[in-house]
Amino acid sequence: MKAFSLDGHRALVTGSSQGIGLAIGLGLQEAGATVVHHGLQERPADLSPAAGYVQADLLDPEGPQLLMDAAGDVDILVCNAGSFFDLPVLEMTRQLWDRTFQLNVTATFFLAQAFARQCAARGVPGSIVITSSTNGFQAEADSCAYDSSKGALVMLTRSLAVSLAPLGIRVNGIAPGLIRTPLTSTWMEPRAQDLLRHYEKKILLGEVGTPEDCAGAVIYLTSPAGRYLTGEIITIDGGLTVSQIGKM
């Protein structure tokens, strides 16, 4: 058995035009899978010609089904699309709260549902990986909607694992910590002298992670090497959430 080979598999990775999703898609492709990327904007110019790409808005109630239809017959689904819309607690609006849950949680559920229906109709097993966050376990100031949505994804992963096991569909998750992406760099880089140094001391491995650090876990979870795992969440944070104090 080629434990980490994804030869013969076809994967859809949502939110994969950049950052963590792009790295996951490239990793799955390197492992042998045919990969369909997804984003809100037009196809990135630097995406491999061998990769598929679907532009779709997951805030549209019909978006998850339309995306699944466009992706074709996939047996791996990585629900990575999500974002942060919070304002300080006293300024947060109902619109932004609903937007957070619509994208981060609701779209994820209905993508998983569409995927499971497709697999069941074809009579094939499948694998789903959901991107949560360490924010699903540990709270952050002025991040109530985002933290709550990521916590919901932790339980959604487990609940789907229970419900979809009879169909031969495994459901697992990853919980990245602080990863250097276009989203995090906007607030991290301007404060490299204080905030970034603080995190580097808190992270046991001494550095902020990269998107590529998340790809290996997804390959493991979706490959034959992870065939006996379902309902699990792999935390990818360099030890950020392990130590209470960190380095002095």
Steps between C-alpha positions, in 0.01 A plus 500: 500500500623846411384646826505865399413465132188666365533361150159455340324743734334829412481778758314828539666755728291807581665835565811384317600795285759603760629432850428174682252375242743547212775316687260214578394475138859495378588238763214273396606535138860413589366188676333392178146637517325695228409827670224752439574835664237754596492870567283809496716676244606395150751218451844599637758542225761290681277196552623183331338433161436144621272623777133573458349823630144602583397853589205501737353709782427281802297777661240430233257238640530311171879534496596170668292286266608696192864458602463127556326460165778690322776302673380168361538160661732561794572260786700744715352826628703756694273768648753776550311815392437745782581848620498746788246784511497595870490849641554583869220343703308822565510587129425156353195484275245228432591516131867420565411229751270331247759541223760323714279199568364486146849467353689316772233255619186487286681475167726231646204287607320522168820430306549189712137402442531543121825303504347217704198479271730477199713227656190304606350524150824369350548234767851614589665583833634847565698722731422849631744731678367816666728792584419630847753695709660512841243778547249217519657402833646825635332840488647822368394857582244656265465175308167369630344412165815349353585303816144371529492396135828312530376328815189400309720344231669282761165351601377491140802286413414252774128499428552443128746222580225320694231556239706420189694197626231257373563638150871433525580872522765601750487856642797659674629849561808714538535789744778731384650741748683813391587446134661759275234571234383813315226536764728480805787696346289817479500536879808299595772649282448866603562391861797274439693652787246432774203281404695265273779462756239428767353218292842360414566467873161341564537247216713211628667446162595866492348616172171583332380220273469498123207381287709202392509383862127424470522301177669190643227444757231513232690254280526266799129528586382438144750228404505126580729586793201662673240237411417425865453861610168679512365774725851620587642854502873546443635819657774660290645779710866429581400449864325837537211357703706249701681730741328748728791743514745429219861613493611786720 
